[in-house]
Amino acid sequence: FITLGGVLYKITRKGTADIPLKLFGKEQQGHVLVVDRHSVFRSLAEKAGFTLQLCWSHILDDAKGLERDFGREGRYVQRKLKLIFADAASLHHEGTEEQVQKLKKRVEKLMTRHYQHKTVWKFVKNLVKRDLENIFIFVTHPDVDPTVENVTRNTPHMTADLPPPQMRTLISPFT
């Protein structure tokens, strides 16, 4: 888990929201978690009251996998998302709600295309139907980063049962 003051890794057999819920408590309205798209974070946000900012590095990495695995279709999605993210980031946390709505419309437009590969379609559908409200929080919030990587760059790390790097999932609460 990442806070403004440090990072703590705790690994358990079950990937549930129980441990972070005990750590953070249930009164987290107004706080933002910068996380990957793992379902445990949705559960944590719902139970504790957090707002989620889904990590754009993870979104773009997943889209890059679509490009690798599904060729032209995946490349189309990956290219469009890169452009949308670049435009969102260019607002430097000073965007308006109107600009956020325009960015969301651009993501929604990805659903108007016919995709032959079910995996590409499911990725786009989930991004629009499930994740859309949680991908542009950083545009209007000066203290929220668009990626987990930005958060961890200069944060001291504390370790408890440190997993291999590919197993680490980070949470970043901001007020």
PDB file of C-alpha atoms in Angstrom:
ATOM      1  CA  PHE A   1       0.000   0.000   0.000  1.00  0.00           C
ATOM      2  CA  ILE A   2       1.240   3.476  -0.751  1.00  0.00           C
ATOM      3  CA  THR A   3       0.501   6.574   1.218  1.00  0.00           C
ATOM      4  CA  LEU A   4       2.008   9.980   0.776  1.00  0.00           C
ATOM      5  CA  GLY A   5       4.634   8.930   3.336  1.00  0.00           C
ATOM      6  CA  GLY A   6       5.521   5.364   2.451  1.00  0.00           C
ATOM      7  CA  VAL A   7       4.818   2.036   0.808  1.00  0.00           C
ATOM      8  CA  LEU A   8       3.900  -1.217   2.564  1.00  0.00           C
ATOM      9  CA  TYR A   9       3.653  -4.586   0.846  1.00  0.00           C
ATOM     10  CA  LYS A  10       1.633  -7.311   2.552  1.00  0.00           C
ATOM     11  CA  ILE A  11       0.960 -10.569   0.743  1.00  0.00           C
ATOM     12  CA  THR A  12      -1.751 -12.989   1.763  1.00  0.00           C
ATOM     13  CA  ARG A  13      -3.096 -16.140   0.192  1.00  0.00           C
ATOM     14  CA  LYS A  14      -6.426 -14.498  -0.547  1.00  0.00           C
ATOM     15  CA  GLY A  15      -6.525 -11.432  -2.765  1.00  0.00           C
ATOM     16  CA  THR A  16      -9.342  -9.716  -0.891  1.00  0.00           C
ATOM     17  CA  ALA A  17     -10.005  -6.228   0.385  1.00  0.00           C
ATOM     18  CA  ASP A  18      -9.949  -7.372   4.024  1.00  0.00           C
ATOM     19  CA  ILE A  19      -6.418  -6.261   4.916  1.00  0.00           C
ATOM     20  CA  PRO A  20      -6.521  -2.833   3.252  1.00  0.00           C
ATOM     21  CA  LEU A  21      -9.995  -2.314   4.708  1.00  0.00           C
ATOM     22  CA  LYS A  22      -8.584  -2.930   8.193  1.00  0.00           C
ATOM     23  CA  LEU A  23      -5.698  -0.567   7.439  1.00  0.00           C
ATOM     24  CA  PHE A  24      -7.734   2.281   5.934  1.00  0.00           C
ATOM     25  CA  GLY A  25     -11.117   1.845   7.615  1.00  0.00           C
ATOM     26  CA  LYS A  26     -14.528   2.517   6.093  1.00  0.00           C
ATOM     27  CA  GLU A  27     -14.634   6.326   6.111  1.00  0.00           C
ATOM     28  CA  GLN A  28     -12.578   7.210   3.038  1.00  0.00           C
ATOM     29  CA  GLN A  29     -14.968   9.455   1.110  1.00  0.00           C
ATOM     30  CA  GLY A  30     -12.951  12.179  -0.604  1.00  0.00           C
ATOM     31  CA  HIS A  31      -9.814  10.030  -0.859  1.00  0.00           C
ATOM     32  CA  VAL A  32      -8.573   8.670  -4.181  1.00  0.00           C
ATOM     33  CA  LEU A  33      -6.811   5.355  -4.802  1.00  0.00           C
ATOM     34  CA  VAL A  34      -4.531   5.103  -7.833  1.00  0.00           C
ATOM     35  CA  VAL A  35      -4.673   1.397  -8.704  1.00  0.00           C
ATOM     36  CA  ASP A  36      -4.546  -1.162 -11.479  1.00  0.00           C
ATOM     37  CA  ARG A  37      -7.806  -2.662 -12.747  1.00  0.00           C
ATOM     38  CA  HIS A  38      -7.853  -5.608 -10.310  1.00  0.00           C
ATOM     39  CA  SER A  39     -11.336  -6.313  -8.935  1.00  0.00           C
ATOM     40  CA  VAL A  40     -10.190  -6.278  -5.291  1.00  0.00           C
ATOM     41  CA  PHE A  41      -9.716  -2.500  -5.560  1.00  0.00           C
ATOM     42  CA  ARG A  42     -13.288  -2.020  -6.745  1.00  0.00           C
ATOM     43  CA  SER A  43     -14.425  -3.975  -3.699  1.00  0.00           C
ATOM     44  CA  LEU A  44     -12.194  -1.919  -1.399  1.00  0.00           C
ATOM     45  CA  ALA A  45     -13.433   1.348  -2.904  1.00  0.00           C
ATOM     46  CA  GLU A  46     -17.057   0.284  -2.512  1.00  0.00           C
ATOM     47  CA  LYS A  47     -16.623  -0.855   1.099  1.00  0.00           C
ATOM     48  CA  ALA A  48     -14.409   2.019   2.262  1.00  0.00           C
ATOM     49  CA  GLY A  49     -15.787   4.859   0.141  1.00  0.00           C
ATOM     50  CA  PHE A  50     -12.664   5.575  -1.916  1.00  0.00           C
ATOM     51  CA  THR A  51     -12.762   7.077  -5.399  1.00  0.00           C
ATOM     52  CA  LEU A  52     -10.625   5.111  -7.869  1.00  0.00           C
ATOM     53  CA  GLN A  53      -8.185   6.468 -10.428  1.00  0.00           C
ATOM     54  CA  LEU A  54      -7.244   3.539 -12.618  1.00  0.00           C
ATOM     55  CA  CYS A  55      -3.577   3.462 -13.567  1.00  0.00           C
ATOM     56  CA  TRP A  56      -2.998   4.537 -17.154  1.00  0.00           C
ATOM     57  CA  SER A  57       0.290   2.618 -17.325  1.00  0.00           C
ATOM     58  CA  HIS A  58      -1.669  -0.565 -16.693  1.00  0.00           C
ATOM     59  CA  ILE A  59      -4.397   0.385 -19.185  1.00  0.00           C
ATOM     60  CA  LEU A  60      -1.858   1.162 -21.904  1.00  0.00           C
ATOM     61  CA  ASP A  61       0.177  -1.955 -21.106  1.00  0.00           C
ATOM     62  CA  ASP A  62      -2.975  -4.077 -21.418  1.00  0.00           C
ATOM     63  CA  ALA A  63      -3.728  -2.356 -24.728  1.00  0.00           C
ATOM     64  CA  LYS A  64      -0.181  -3.056 -25.903  1.00  0.00           C
ATOM     65  CA  GLY A  65      -0.854  -6.732 -25.182  1.00  0.00           C
ATOM     66  CA  LEU A  66      -3.910  -6.502 -27.432  1.00  0.00           C
ATOM     67  CA  GLU A  67      -1.700  -5.105 -30.175  1.00  0.00           C
ATOM     68  CA  ARG A  68       0.789  -7.938 -29.710  1.00  0.00           C
ATOM     69  CA  ASP A  69      -1.856 -10.675 -29.583  1.00  0.00           C
ATOM     70  CA  PHE A  70      -4.479  -9.395 -32.030  1.00  0.00           C
ATOM     71  CA  GLY A  71      -2.590  -7.298 -34.563  1.00  0.00           C
ATOM     72  CA  ARG A  72      -4.393  -4.482 -36.349  1.00  0.00           C
ATOM     73  CA  GLU A  73      -7.455  -4.452 -34.070  1.00  0.00           C
ATOM     74  CA  GLY A  74      -5.367  -4.277 -30.930  1.00  0.00           C
ATOM     75  CA  ARG A  75      -3.059  -1.684 -32.490  1.00  0.00           C
ATOM     76  CA  TYR A  76      -6.070   0.521 -33.266  1.00  0.00           C
ATOM     77  CA  VAL A  77      -7.274   0.420 -29.629  1.00  0.00           C
ATOM     78  CA  GLN A  78      -3.773   0.922 -28.255  1.00  0.00           C
ATOM     79  CA  ARG A  79      -3.062   3.885 -30.553  1.00  0.00           C
ATOM     80  CA  LYS A  80      -6.366   5.593 -29.758  1.00  0.00           C
ATOM     81  CA  LEU A  81      -5.905   5.151 -25.998  1.00  0.00           C
ATOM     82  CA  LYS A  82      -2.350   6.515 -26.169  1.00  0.00           C
ATOM     83  CA  LEU A  83      -3.630   9.629 -27.928  1.00  0.00           C
ATOM     84  CA  ILE A  84      -6.483  10.072 -25.442  1.00  0.00           C
ATOM     85  CA  PHE A  85      -4.123   9.693 -22.498  1.00  0.00           C
ATOM     86  CA  ALA A  86      -1.609  12.134 -24.025  1.00  0.00           C
ATOM     87  CA  ASP A  87      -4.361  14.723 -24.438  1.00  0.00           C
ATOM     88  CA  ALA A  88      -5.601  14.148 -20.879  1.00  0.00           C
ATOM     89  CA  ALA A  89      -2.090  14.432 -19.437  1.00  0.00           C
ATOM     90  CA  SER A  90      -1.436  17.615 -21.429  1.00  0.00           C
ATOM     91  CA  LEU A  91      -4.068  19.357 -19.284  1.00  0.00           C
ATOM     92  CA  HIS A  92      -1.636  19.158 -16.325  1.00  0.00           C
ATOM     93  CA  HIS A  93      -4.339  18.449 -13.702  1.00  0.00           C
ATOM     94  CA  GLU A  94      -6.129  21.690 -14.638  1.00  0.00           C
ATOM     95  CA  GLY A  95      -8.817  20.265 -16.898  1.00  0.00           C
ATOM     96  CA  THR A  96     -12.490  21.128 -16.671  1.00  0.00           C
ATOM     97  CA  GLU A  97     -15.453  18.790 -16.329  1.00  0.00           C
ATOM     98  CA  GLU A  98     -16.316  19.658 -19.933  1.00  0.00           C
ATOM     99  CA  GLN A  99     -12.878  18.454 -21.065  1.00  0.00           C
ATOM    100  CA  VAL A 100     -13.286  15.261 -19.034  1.00  0.00           C
ATOM    101  CA  GLN A 101     -16.634  14.618 -20.754  1.00  0.00           C
ATOM    102  CA  LYS A 102     -14.985  15.047 -24.170  1.00  0.00           C
ATOM    103  CA  LEU A 103     -12.237  12.574 -23.201  1.00  0.00           C
ATOM    104  CA  LYS A 104     -14.868  10.078 -22.045  1.00  0.00           C
ATOM    105  CA  LYS A 105     -16.747  10.457 -25.347  1.00  0.00           C
ATOM    106  CA  ARG A 106     -13.539   9.598 -27.209  1.00  0.00           C
ATOM    107  CA  VAL A 107     -13.180   6.398 -25.168  1.00  0.00           C
ATOM    108  CA  GLU A 108     -16.869   5.583 -25.726  1.00  0.00           C
ATOM    109  CA  LYS A 109     -16.348   6.020 -29.464  1.00  0.00           C
ATOM    110  CA  LEU A 110     -14.088   2.952 -29.379  1.00  0.00           C
ATOM    111  CA  MET A 111     -17.275   0.897 -28.867  1.00  0.00           C
ATOM    112  CA  THR A 112     -18.737   2.018 -32.195  1.00  0.00           C
ATOM    113  CA  ARG A 113     -16.190  -0.060 -34.073  1.00  0.00           C
ATOM    114  CA  HIS A 114     -16.805  -3.735 -34.874  1.00  0.00           C
ATOM    115  CA  TYR A 115     -14.114  -5.976 -33.383  1.00  0.00           C
ATOM    116  CA  GLN A 116     -13.555  -9.489 -34.710  1.00  0.00           C
ATOM    117  CA  HIS A 117     -11.628 -10.642 -31.659  1.00  0.00           C
ATOM    118  CA  LYS A 118     -13.760 -11.173 -28.567  1.00  0.00           C
ATOM    119  CA  THR A 119     -10.874 -10.268 -26.235  1.00  0.00           C
ATOM    120  CA  VAL A 120     -10.428  -6.858 -27.868  1.00  0.00           C
ATOM    121  CA  TRP A 121     -14.184  -6.207 -27.698  1.00  0.00           C
ATOM    122  CA  LYS A 122     -14.336  -7.245 -24.036  1.00  0.00           C
ATOM    123  CA  PHE A 123     -11.407  -4.959 -23.138  1.00  0.00           C
ATOM    124  CA  VAL A 124     -13.066  -1.968 -24.839  1.00  0.00           C
ATOM    125  CA  LYS A 125     -16.483  -2.805 -23.379  1.00  0.00           C
ATOM    126  CA  ASN A 126     -15.067  -3.068 -19.835  1.00  0.00           C
ATOM    127  CA  LEU A 127     -13.155   0.171 -20.238  1.00  0.00           C
ATOM    128  CA  VAL A 128     -16.346   1.965 -21.263  1.00  0.00           C
ATOM    129  CA  LYS A 129     -19.025   0.232 -19.190  1.00  0.00           C
ATOM    130  CA  ARG A 130     -17.073  -0.525 -16.004  1.00  0.00           C
ATOM    131  CA  ASP A 131     -14.013   1.750 -15.864  1.00  0.00           C
ATOM    132  CA  LEU A 132     -14.910   5.009 -17.599  1.00  0.00           C
ATOM    133  CA  GLU A 133     -15.793   6.941 -14.438  1.00  0.00           C
ATOM    134  CA  ASN A 134     -12.416   6.012 -12.932  1.00  0.00           C
ATOM    135  CA  ILE A 135      -9.879   6.886 -15.610  1.00  0.00           C
ATOM    136  CA  PHE A 136      -9.893  10.684 -15.725  1.00  0.00           C
ATOM    137  CA  ILE A 137      -9.932  11.722 -12.036  1.00  0.00           C
ATOM    138  CA  PHE A 138      -6.372  13.032 -12.442  1.00  0.00           C
ATOM    139  CA  VAL A 139      -7.443  15.501 -15.134  1.00  0.00           C
ATOM    140  CA  THR A 140      -9.197  17.807 -12.650  1.00  0.00           C
ATOM    141  CA  HIS A 141      -7.470  16.846  -9.399  1.00  0.00           C
ATOM    142  CA  PRO A 142      -3.990  18.355  -8.845  1.00  0.00           C
ATOM    143  CA  ASP A 143      -2.937  15.749  -6.243  1.00  0.00           C
ATOM    144  CA  VAL A 144      -3.871  12.631  -8.210  1.00  0.00           C
ATOM    145  CA  ASP A 145      -1.373  11.015 -10.549  1.00  0.00           C
ATOM    146  CA  PRO A 146      -2.535   9.061 -13.603  1.00  0.00           C
ATOM    147  CA  THR A 147      -0.225   6.106 -12.886  1.00  0.00           C
ATOM    148  CA  VAL A 148       0.961   4.077  -9.941  1.00  0.00           C
ATOM    149  CA  GLU A 149       4.536   4.521 -11.191  1.00  0.00           C
ATOM    150  CA  ASN A 150       4.432   8.301 -10.683  1.00  0.00           C
ATOM    151  CA  VAL A 151       3.301   7.765  -7.103  1.00  0.00           C
ATOM    152  CA  THR A 152       6.062   5.342  -6.160  1.00  0.00           C
ATOM    153  CA  ARG A 153       8.979   7.203  -7.708  1.00  0.00           C
ATOM    154  CA  ASN A 154      10.116   9.123  -4.602  1.00  0.00           C
ATOM    155  CA  THR A 155       8.276   7.247  -1.868  1.00  0.00           C
ATOM    156  CA  PRO A 156      10.173   5.317   0.836  1.00  0.00           C
ATOM    157  CA  HIS A 157       9.346   1.618   0.925  1.00  0.00           C
ATOM    158  CA  MET A 158       8.613  -0.524   4.000  1.00  0.00           C
ATOM    159  CA  THR A 159       8.433  -4.254   3.482  1.00  0.00           C
ATOM    160  CA  ALA A 160       6.282  -6.991   4.953  1.00  0.00           C
ATOM    161  CA  ASP A 161       6.429 -10.255   3.017  1.00  0.00           C
ATOM    162  CA  LEU A 162       7.835  -8.524  -0.081  1.00  0.00           C
ATOM    163  CA  PRO A 163       6.702 -10.338  -3.233  1.00  0.00           C
ATOM    164  CA  PRO A 164       8.536 -10.534  -6.547  1.00  0.00           C
ATOM    165  CA  PRO A 165       8.110  -7.287  -8.581  1.00  0.00           C
ATOM    166  CA  GLN A 166       5.622  -8.844 -11.010  1.00  0.00           C
ATOM    167  CA  MET A 167       3.330  -9.718  -8.064  1.00  0.00           C
ATOM    168  CA  ARG A 168       3.224  -6.253  -6.492  1.00  0.00           C
ATOM    169  CA  THR A 169       0.046  -4.246  -6.608  1.00  0.00           C
ATOM    170  CA  LEU A 170       0.111  -0.740  -5.248  1.00  0.00           C
ATOM    171  CA  ILE A 171      -2.555   1.458  -3.733  1.00  0.00           C
ATOM    172  CA  SER A 172      -2.182   5.197  -3.411  1.00  0.00           C
ATOM    173  CA  PRO A 173      -4.629   7.203  -1.313  1.00  0.00           C
ATOM    174  CA  PHE A 174      -4.754  10.947  -1.853  1.00  0.00           C
ATOM    175  CA  THR A 175      -6.880  13.583  -0.191  1.00  0.00           C
TER     176      THR A 175
END
